[in-house]
Coordinates of C-alpha atoms in Angstrom, one line a residue:
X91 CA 12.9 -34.3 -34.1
X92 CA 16.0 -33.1 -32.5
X93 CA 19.6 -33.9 -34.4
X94 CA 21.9 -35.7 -32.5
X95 CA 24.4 -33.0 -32.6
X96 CA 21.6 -30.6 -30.5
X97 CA 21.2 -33.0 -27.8
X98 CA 22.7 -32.1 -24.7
X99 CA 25.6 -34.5 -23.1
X100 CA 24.1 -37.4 -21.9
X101 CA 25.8 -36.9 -18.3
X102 CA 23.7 -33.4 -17.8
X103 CA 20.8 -35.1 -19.1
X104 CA 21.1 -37.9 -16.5
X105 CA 21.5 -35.7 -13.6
X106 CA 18.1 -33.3 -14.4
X107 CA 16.2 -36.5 -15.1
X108 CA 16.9 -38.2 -11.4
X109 CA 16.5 -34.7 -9.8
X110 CA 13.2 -34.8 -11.6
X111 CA 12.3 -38.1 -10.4
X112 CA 13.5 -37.4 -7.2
X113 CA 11.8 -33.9 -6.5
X114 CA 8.2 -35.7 -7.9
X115 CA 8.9 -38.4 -5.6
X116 CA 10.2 -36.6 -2.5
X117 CA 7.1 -34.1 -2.4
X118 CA 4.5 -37.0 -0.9
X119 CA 7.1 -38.7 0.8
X120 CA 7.8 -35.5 2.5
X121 CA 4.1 -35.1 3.6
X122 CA 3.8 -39.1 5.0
X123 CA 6.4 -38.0 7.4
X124 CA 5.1 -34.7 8.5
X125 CA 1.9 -36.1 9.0
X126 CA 4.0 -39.0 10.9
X127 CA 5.3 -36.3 13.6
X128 CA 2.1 -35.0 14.1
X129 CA 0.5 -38.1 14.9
X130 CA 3.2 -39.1 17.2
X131 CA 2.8 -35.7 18.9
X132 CA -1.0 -36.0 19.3
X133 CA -0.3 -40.0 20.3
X134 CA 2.1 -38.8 23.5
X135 CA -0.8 -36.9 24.5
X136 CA -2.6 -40.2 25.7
X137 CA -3.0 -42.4 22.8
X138 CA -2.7 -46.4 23.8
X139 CA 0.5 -47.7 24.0
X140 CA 0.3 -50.2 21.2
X141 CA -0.6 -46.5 18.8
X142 CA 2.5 -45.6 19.7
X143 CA 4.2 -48.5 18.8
X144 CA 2.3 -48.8 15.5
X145 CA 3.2 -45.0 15.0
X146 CA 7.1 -45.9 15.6
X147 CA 7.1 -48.7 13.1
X148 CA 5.5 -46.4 10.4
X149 CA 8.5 -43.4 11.2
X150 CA 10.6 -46.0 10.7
X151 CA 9.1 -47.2 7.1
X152 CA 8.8 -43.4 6.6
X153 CA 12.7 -43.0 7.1
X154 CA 13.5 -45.4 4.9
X155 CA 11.3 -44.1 2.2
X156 CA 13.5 -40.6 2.4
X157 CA 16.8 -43.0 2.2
X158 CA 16.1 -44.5 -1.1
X159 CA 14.7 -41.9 -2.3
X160 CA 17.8 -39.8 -1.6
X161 CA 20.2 -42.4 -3.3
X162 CA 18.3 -41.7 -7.1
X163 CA 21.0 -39.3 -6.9
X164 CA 23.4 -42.5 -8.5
X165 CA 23.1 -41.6 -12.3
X166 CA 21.6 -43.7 -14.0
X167 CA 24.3 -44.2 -16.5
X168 CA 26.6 -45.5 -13.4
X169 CA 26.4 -49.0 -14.1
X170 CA 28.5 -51.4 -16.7
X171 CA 27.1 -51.8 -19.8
X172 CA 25.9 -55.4 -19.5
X173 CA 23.3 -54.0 -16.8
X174 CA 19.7 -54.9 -17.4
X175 CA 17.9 -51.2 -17.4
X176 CA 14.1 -53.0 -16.8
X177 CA 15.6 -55.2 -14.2
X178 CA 16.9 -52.0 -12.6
X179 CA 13.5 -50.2 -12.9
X180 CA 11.7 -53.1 -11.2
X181 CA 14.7 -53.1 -8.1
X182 CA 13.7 -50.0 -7.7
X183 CA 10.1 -49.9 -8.1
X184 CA 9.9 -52.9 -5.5
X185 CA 12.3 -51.2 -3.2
X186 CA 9.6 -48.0 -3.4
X187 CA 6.9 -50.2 -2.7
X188 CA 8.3 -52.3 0.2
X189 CA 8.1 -49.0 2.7
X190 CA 5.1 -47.5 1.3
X191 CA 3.2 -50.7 2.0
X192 CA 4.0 -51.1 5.3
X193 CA 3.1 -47.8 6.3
X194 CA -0.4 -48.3 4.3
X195 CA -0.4 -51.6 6.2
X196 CA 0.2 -50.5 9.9
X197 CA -1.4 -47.0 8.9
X198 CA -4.9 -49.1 8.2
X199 CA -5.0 -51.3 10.8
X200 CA -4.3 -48.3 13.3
X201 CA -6.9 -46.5 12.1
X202 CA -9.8 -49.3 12.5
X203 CA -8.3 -49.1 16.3
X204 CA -8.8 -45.8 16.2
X205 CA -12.2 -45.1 14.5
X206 CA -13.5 -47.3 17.7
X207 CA -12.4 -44.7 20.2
X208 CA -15.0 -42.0 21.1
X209 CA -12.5 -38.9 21.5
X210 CA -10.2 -40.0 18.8
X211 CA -11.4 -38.0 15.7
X212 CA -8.7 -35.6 15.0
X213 CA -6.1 -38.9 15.4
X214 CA -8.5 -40.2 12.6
X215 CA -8.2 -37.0 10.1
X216 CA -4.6 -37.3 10.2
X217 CA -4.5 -41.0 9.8
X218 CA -6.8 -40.5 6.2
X219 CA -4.4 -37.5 5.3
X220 CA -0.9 -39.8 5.4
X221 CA -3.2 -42.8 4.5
X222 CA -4.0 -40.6 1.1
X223 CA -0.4 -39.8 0.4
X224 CA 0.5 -43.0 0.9
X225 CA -2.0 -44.1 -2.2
X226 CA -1.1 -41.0 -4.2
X227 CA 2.5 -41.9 -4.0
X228 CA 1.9 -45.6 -5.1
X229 CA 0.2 -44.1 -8.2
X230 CA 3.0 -41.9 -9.0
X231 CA 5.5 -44.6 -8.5
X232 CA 5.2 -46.4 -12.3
X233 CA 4.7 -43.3 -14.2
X234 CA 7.9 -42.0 -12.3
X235 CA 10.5 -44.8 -12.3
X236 CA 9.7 -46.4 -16.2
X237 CA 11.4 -43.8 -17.4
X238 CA 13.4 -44.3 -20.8
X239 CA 16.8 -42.7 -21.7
X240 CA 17.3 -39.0 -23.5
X241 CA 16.7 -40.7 -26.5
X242 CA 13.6 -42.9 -26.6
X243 CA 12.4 -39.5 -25.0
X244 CA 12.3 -37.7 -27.9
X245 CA 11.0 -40.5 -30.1
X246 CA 8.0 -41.4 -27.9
X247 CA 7.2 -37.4 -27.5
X248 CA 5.6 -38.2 -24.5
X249 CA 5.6 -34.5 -22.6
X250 CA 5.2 -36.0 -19.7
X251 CA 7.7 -38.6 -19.9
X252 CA 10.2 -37.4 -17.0
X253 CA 13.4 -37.8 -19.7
X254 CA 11.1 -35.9 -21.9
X255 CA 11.1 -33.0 -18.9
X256 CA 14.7 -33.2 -17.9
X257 CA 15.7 -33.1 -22.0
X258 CA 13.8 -29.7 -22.5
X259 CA 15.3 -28.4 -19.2
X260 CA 18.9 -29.3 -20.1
X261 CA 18.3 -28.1 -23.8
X262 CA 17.5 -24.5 -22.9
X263 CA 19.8 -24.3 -20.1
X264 CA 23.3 -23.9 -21.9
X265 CA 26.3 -25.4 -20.1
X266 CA 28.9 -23.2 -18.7
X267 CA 32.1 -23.0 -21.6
X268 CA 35.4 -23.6 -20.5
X269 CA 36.8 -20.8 -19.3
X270 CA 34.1 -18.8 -18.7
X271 CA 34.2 -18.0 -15.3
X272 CA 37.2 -15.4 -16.0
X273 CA 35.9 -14.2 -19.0
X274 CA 35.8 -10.1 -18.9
X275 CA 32.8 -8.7 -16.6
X276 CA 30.5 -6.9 -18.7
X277 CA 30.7 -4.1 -16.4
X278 CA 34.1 -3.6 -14.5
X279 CA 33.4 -2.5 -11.1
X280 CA 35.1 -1.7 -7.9
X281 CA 35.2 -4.7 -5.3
X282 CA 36.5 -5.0 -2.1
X283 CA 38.3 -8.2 -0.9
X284 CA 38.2 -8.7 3.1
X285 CA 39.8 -11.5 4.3
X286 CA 42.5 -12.4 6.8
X287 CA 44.1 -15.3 4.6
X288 CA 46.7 -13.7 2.4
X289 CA 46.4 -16.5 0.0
X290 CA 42.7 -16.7 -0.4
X291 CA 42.7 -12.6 -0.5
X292 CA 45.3 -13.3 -3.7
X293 CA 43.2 -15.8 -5.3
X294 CA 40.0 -14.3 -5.2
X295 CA 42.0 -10.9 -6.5
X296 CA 43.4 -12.7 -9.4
X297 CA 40.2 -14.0 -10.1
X298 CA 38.7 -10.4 -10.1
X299 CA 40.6 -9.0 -12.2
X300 CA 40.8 -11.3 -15.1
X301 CA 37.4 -10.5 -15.1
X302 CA 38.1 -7.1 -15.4
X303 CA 36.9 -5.7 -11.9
X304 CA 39.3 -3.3 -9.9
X305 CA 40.3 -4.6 -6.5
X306 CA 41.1 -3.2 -3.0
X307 CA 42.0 -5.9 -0.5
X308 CA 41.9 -5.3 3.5
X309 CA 43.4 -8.0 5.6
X310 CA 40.8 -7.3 9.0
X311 CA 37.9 -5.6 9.6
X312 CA 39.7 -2.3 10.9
X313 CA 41.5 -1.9 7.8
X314 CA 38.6 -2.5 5.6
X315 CA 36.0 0.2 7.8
X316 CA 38.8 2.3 6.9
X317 CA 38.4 1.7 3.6
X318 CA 35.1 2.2 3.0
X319 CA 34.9 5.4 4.9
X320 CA 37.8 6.8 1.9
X321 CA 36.9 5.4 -1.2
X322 CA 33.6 4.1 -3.3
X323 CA 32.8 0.0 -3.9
X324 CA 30.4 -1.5 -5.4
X325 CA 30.8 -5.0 -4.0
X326 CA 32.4 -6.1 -0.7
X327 CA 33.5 -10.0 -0.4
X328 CA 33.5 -10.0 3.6
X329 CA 35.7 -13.3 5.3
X330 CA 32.9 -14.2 8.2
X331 CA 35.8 -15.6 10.4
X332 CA 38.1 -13.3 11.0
X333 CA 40.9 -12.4 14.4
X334 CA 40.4 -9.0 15.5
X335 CA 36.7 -8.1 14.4
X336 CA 35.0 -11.0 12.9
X337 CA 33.0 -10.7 9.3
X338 CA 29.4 -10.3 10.9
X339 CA 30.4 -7.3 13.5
X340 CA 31.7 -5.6 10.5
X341 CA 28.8 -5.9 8.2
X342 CA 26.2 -4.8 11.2
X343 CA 28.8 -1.8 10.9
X344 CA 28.2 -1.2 7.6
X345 CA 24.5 -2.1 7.4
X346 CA 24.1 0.5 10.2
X347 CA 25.7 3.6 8.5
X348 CA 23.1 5.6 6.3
X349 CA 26.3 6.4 3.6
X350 CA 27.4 2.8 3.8
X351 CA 24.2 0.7 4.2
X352 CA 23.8 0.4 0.0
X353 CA 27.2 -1.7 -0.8
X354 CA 26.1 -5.2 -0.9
X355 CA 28.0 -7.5 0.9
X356 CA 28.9 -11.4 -0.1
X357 CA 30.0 -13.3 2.7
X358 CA 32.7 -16.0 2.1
X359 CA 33.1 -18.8 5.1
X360 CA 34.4 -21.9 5.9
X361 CA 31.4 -22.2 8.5
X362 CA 28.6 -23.4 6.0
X363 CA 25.8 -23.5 9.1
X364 CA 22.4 -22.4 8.7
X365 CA 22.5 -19.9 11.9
X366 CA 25.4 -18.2 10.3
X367 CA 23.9 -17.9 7.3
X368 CA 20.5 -17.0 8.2
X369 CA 22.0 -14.0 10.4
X370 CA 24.3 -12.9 7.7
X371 CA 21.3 -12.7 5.5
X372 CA 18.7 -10.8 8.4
X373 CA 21.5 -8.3 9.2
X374 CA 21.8 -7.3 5.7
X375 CA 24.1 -9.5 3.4
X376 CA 23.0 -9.9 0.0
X377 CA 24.5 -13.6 -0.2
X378 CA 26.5 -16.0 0.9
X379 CA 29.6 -18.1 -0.4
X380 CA 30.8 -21.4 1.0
X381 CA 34.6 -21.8 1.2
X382 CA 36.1 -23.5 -1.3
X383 CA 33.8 -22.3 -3.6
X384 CA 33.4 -22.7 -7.1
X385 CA 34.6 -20.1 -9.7
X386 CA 32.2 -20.2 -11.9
X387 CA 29.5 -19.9 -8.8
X388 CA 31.3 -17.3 -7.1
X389 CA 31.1 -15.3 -10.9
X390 CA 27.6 -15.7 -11.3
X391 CA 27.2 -14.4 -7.6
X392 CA 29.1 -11.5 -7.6
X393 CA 27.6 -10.2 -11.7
X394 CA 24.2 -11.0 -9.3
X395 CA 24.9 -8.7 -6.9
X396 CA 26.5 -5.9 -8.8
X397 CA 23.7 -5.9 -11.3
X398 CA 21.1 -5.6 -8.2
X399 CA 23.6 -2.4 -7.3
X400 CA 24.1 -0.7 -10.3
X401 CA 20.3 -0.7 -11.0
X402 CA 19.6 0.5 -7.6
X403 CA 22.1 3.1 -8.6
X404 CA 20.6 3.5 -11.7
X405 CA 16.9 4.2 -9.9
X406 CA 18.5 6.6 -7.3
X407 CA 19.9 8.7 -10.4
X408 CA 16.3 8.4 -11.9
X409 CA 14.6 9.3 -8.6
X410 CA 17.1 12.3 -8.2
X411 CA 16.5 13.2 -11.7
X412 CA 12.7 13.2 -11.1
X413 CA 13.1 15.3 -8.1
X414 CA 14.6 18.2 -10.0
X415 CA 12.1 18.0 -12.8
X416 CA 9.2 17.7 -10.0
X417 CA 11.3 21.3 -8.0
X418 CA 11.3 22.9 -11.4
X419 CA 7.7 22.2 -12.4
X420 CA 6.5 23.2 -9.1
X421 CA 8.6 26.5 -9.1
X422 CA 7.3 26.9 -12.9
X423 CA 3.8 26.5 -11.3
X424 CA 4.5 29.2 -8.2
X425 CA 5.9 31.8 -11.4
X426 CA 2.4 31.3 -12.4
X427 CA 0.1 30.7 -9.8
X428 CA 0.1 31.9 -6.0
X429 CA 2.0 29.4 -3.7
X430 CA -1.2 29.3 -1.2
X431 CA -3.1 28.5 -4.6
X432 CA -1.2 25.7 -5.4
X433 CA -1.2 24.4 -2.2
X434 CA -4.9 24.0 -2.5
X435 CA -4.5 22.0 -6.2
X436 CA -2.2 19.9 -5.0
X437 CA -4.5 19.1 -2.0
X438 CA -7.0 17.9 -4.8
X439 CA -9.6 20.8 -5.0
X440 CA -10.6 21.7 -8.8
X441 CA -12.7 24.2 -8.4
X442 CA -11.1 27.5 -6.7
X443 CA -13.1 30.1 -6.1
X444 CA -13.5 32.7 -3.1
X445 CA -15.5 35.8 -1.9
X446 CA -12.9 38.2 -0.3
X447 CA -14.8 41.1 1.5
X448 CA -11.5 43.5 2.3
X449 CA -8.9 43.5 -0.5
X450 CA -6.6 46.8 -1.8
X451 CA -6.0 46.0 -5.5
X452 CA -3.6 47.8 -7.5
X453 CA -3.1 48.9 -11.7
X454 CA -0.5 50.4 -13.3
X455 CA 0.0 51.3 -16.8
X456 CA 2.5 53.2 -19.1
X457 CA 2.1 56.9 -20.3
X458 CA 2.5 56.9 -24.4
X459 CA 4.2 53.3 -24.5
X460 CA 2.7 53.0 -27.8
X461 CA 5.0 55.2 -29.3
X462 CA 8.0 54.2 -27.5
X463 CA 7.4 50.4 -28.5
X464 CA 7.6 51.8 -32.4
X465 CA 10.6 53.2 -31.8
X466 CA 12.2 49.9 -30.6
X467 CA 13.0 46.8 -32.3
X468 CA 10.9 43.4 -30.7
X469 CA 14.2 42.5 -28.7
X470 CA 14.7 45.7 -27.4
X471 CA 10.7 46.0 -26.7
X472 CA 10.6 42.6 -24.5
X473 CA 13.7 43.6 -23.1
X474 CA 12.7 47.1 -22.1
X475 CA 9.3 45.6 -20.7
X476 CA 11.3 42.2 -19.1
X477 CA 13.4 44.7 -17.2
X478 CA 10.6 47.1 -15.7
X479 CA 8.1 44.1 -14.7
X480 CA 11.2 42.3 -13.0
X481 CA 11.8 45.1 -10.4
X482 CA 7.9 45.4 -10.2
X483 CA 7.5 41.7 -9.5
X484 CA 10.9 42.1 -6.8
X485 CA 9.0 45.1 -5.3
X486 CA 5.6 43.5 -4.8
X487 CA 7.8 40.6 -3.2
X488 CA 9.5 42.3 -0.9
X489 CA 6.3 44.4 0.5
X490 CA 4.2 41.2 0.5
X491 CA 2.0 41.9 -2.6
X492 CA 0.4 39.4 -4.8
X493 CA 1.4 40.0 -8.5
X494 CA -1.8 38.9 -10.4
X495 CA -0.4 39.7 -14.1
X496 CA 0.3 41.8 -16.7
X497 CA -1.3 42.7 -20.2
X498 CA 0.7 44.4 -22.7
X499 CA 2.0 47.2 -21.2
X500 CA -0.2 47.0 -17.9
X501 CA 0.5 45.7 -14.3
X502 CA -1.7 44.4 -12.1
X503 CA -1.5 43.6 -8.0
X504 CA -3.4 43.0 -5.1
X505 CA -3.0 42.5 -1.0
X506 CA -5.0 41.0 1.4
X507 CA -5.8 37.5 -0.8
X508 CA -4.5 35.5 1.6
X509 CA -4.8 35.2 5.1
X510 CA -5.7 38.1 7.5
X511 CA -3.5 41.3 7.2
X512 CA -5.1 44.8 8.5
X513 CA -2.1 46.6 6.6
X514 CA -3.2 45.1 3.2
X515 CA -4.0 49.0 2.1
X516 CA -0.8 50.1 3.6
X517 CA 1.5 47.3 1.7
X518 CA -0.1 48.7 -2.2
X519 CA 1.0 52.0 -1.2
X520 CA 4.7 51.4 -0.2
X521 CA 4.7 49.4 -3.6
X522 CA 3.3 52.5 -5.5
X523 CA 5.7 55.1 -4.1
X524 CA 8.5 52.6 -4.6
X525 CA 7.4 51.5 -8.1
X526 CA 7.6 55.0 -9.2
X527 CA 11.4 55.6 -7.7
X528 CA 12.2 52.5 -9.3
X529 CA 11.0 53.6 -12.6
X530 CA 12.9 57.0 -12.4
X531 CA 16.7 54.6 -11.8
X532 CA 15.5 52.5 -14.6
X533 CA 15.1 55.5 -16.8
X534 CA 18.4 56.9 -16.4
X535 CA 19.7 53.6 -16.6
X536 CA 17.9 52.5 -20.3
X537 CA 18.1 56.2 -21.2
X538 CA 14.7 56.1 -21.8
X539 CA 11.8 58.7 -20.2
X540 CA 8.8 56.2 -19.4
X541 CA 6.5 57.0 -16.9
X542 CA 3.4 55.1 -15.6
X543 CA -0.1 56.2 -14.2
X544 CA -1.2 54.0 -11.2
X545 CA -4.9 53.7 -9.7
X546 CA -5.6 52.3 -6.3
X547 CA -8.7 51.1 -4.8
X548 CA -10.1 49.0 -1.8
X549 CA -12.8 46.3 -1.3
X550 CA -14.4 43.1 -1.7
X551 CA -13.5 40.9 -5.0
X552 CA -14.4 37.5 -6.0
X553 CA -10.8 35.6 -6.7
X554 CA -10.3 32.0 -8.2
X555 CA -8.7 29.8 -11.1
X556 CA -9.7 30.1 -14.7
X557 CA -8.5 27.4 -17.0
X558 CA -8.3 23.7 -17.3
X559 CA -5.0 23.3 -19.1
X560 CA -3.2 27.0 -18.8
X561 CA -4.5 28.2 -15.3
X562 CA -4.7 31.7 -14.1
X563 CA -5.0 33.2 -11.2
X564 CA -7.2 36.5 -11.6
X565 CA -9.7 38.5 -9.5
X566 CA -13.3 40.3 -10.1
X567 CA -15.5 42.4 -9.5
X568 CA -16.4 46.1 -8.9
X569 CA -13.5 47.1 -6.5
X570 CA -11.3 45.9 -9.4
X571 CA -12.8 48.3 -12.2
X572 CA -12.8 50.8 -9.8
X573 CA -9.3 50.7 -9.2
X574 CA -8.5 50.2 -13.3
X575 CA -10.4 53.2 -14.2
X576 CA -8.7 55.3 -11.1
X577 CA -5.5 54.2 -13.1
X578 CA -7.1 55.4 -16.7
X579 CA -7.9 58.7 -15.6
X580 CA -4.4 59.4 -13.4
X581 CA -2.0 61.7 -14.1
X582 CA 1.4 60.5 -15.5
X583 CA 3.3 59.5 -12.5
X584 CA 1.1 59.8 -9.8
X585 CA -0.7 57.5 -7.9
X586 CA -4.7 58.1 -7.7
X587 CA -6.4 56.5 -5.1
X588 CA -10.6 55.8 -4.0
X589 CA -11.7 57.6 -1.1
X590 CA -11.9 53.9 0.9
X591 CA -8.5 53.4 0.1
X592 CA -7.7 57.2 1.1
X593 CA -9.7 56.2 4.8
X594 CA -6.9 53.3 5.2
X595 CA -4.3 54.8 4.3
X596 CA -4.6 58.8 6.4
X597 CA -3.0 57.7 9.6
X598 CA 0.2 57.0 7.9
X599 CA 0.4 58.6 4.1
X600 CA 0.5 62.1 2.9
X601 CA -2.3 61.9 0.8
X602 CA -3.7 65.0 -1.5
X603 CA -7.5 65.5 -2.8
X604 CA -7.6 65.6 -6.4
X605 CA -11.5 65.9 -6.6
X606 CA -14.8 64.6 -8.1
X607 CA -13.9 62.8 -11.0
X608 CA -16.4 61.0 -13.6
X609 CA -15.8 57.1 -13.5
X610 CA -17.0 55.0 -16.1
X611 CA -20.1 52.9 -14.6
X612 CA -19.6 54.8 -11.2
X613 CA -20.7 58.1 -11.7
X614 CA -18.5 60.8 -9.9
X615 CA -16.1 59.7 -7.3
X616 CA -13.9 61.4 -4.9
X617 CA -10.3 60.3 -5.6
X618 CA -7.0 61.4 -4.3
X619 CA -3.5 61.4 -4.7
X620 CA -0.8 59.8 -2.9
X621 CA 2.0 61.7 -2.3
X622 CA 4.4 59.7 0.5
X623 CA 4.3 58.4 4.1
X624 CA 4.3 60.7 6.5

């Protein structure tokens, strides 16, 4: 049971429970008179005359139905108080009834005309559609119209009852309080007025600001183009009628410049036509305000509109936001993984994995780093190494190497992964030579006397990803322990090289025979040493 101090005004009450009435009401009446202009359009095709006149007399009952129906809109509580409410219901239920029954009546006897006619069926269909509604809404009509007042509603706890509906709608719909509609905005923004009145560009600026929104007002559509183009809003209340460039030019304006486009607009007009509104709304406006219009409407309407704004503005940060996280996860990736390699994961492929028949890979390690590193403190040890592998990594990047990675103290390359290059053998030796020079700066530089032994061979590898939550990039094969154990059994800084890799490298690189060395797994090989380009 609801207490009489929770019941909603009566007044409030009234008005919900004839809209209700009215809505259930209007929705079959509605569908009698389209089904009225159809038949009327099929009957001008060739129906017989006395159709047409049957038709017309039905359109007419139809129009009357709408009428009274329209006029539920009296409250109910309009009347003195020595009215009889059950005489009123019955009025009105006989009013209801005296349309409805003649287009039953003049709808069934046109139909038993029609049903006779050979090429009439389609007339006949229609005819049983309206013939339906007009039953359904005779059902409907004593359910609809015995309804009680708010407060036999909620002893009778009928949930269909329509005072029973319009009581729970007004209940959990909370009236607007007094004062309300200049209360402070929740979230000041900036709004620009447009309007060629100065009064109404006053008003609507006092308005505004009592509810704590900061206000720019243009007189014309010049001056407020101008505006926009200096200075950030989040609203614009655009006059539609206006002398030099009226409302709707000036919004295609904005609607049509990229930096622009996102302000939503309200437009404000004494023209309350449906063309105007419905181009208003198709070239971009995000409502549309009847002058005079109501305060508290014209609040609700603009906190509408700049909530829609500031959470678009809110997903744009988000978006950008993502966008940096999703550039600084992908450059993460490319510090780990080949860029043509992460091409192909990002095309969807999860297993990478390629035969590569003409490949120069490249190892270097340092001489005696073991007893530097225990010499140094672990700062000064990552530091040392962070320094050295940092000009290595610049190097391979500016001769077009591939770094593959580095273990402890070791540093590992390779050219000709990707794509076809002839000077594959050519690019590991400029990096050698200049990995060396690099190595002598950073010496005198740290103070320190490292040097490195580097091995270089050519051939075919087998290259792919390893890994299903920390990938690596690495290559295989016997060309790659070749070219490690060429760097094992190097001299301290020099470059020792395979005789395939010596065969690639003659026509441009001073290179120097070293001789038949013992390789691990290889027997003895002929190996060289590179001394410069020529």
């Amino acid at each position: 049971m609801v207490s009489q101090e929770d019941q909603p005004p009566a007044d409030r009450t009234d008005r919900a429970l004839i809209a209700y009435v009215q809505q259930e009401l209007s929705a079959p009446a509605e569908a009698i008179a389209g089904y009225v202009e159809i038949l009327l359009e099929e009957a001008e095709k060739g129906a017989p005359h006395e159709f047409r006149e049957d038709l017309g007399k039905i359109q007419i009952a139809s129009r009357a139905l709408g009428a009274l129906i329209a006029s539920l809109m009296r409250p109910i509580r309009d009347r003195d108080d020595t009215a009889d409410p059950e005489a009123d219901r019955r009025r009105l239920r006989h009013d209801l009834r005296t349309p409805i029954n003649a287009i039953k009546g003049y709808g069934e006897m046109l139909r038993e005309d029609a049903a006779a006619l050979d090429d009439a069926r389609a007339f006949v269909d229609d005819l049983d559609q309206l013939l339906a509604e007009a039953s359904r809404f005779l059902e409907r009509i004593d359910g609809l119209v015995d309804f009680s007042s708010a407060d036999d509603a909620l002893s009778t706890g009928n949930a269909l009852d329509p005072a029973k509906v319009a009581h729970r709608l007004v209940a959990s719909v909370q009236p607007i309080a007094q004062g309300e509609a200049d209360s402070l905005a929740a979230l000041p923004s900036r709004i620009l007025v447009v309007d060629d009145n100065a009064s109404n560009r006053d008003l609507l600026k006092r308005r505004l600001e009592r509810q704590g929104h900061f206000v720019t007002l243009a007189e014309n559509g010049i001056a407020a183009l101008a505006l926009v183009r200096e200075a950030a809003f989040d609203l614009i209340l655009l006059d539609l009628l206006m002398p030099d460039i009226s409302g709707f030019d000036v919004l295609v304006t904005l609607k049509g410049d990229s930096s622009l486009r996102d302000i939503p607009v309200i437009m404000i007009s004494a023209l309350n036509e449906l063309d105007s509104i419905v181009r208003c709304i198709e070239a971009g406006a995000d409502d549309y305000l009847a002058k005079p219009f109501d305060p508290v409407l014209l609040r609700a309407r603009i906190g509408a509109s700049l909530e829609k704004k500031h959470l678009r503005d809110r997903e744009r940060e988000a978006s950008a936001a993502l966008l940096v996280e999703k550039e600084r996860s992908e450059q993460l990736l490319l510090n780990i993984l080949p860029a043509p390699i992460v091409a192909r994961l990002k095309s969807g492929e999860t297993v990478i994995a390629d035969h590569l028949d003409d490949v120069t890979i490249l190892f270097a390690d340092f001489v005696g780093f073991t007893e530097i590193s225990s010499k140094l403190t672990a700062p000064d040890l990552v530091g040392v190494l962070g320094r050295v592998f940092s000009t290595f990594d610049a190097l391979a990047l500016k001769f077009g190497v591939e770094k593959i990675k580095t273990i402890g103290d070791s540093y590992m390359a390779a050219c000709g992964l990707f794509g076809a290059r002839e000077d594959h053998a050519q690019a590991v030796a400029d990096l050698a030579l200049a990995m060396i020079d690099a190595l002598e700066a950073l010496n005198a530089e740290l103070q320190m006397h490292i040097e490195i032994r580097i091995g270089i061979n050519s051939g075919e590898v087998v290259a792919g990803v390893i890994g299903a939550h920390k990938f690596i990039y690495d290559i295989w094969g016997d060309s790659v322990n070749v070219a490690s154990r060429l760097e094992s059994t190097g001299l301290p800084g020099c470059i020792q090289v395979s005789e395939a890799t010596r065969d690639r490298l003659s026509p441009h690189f001073l290179l120097e025979a070293r001789g038949s060395l013992e390789v691990k797994g290889k027997g003895r090989m002929e190996t060289f040493l590179l001394v410069g380009r020529k």
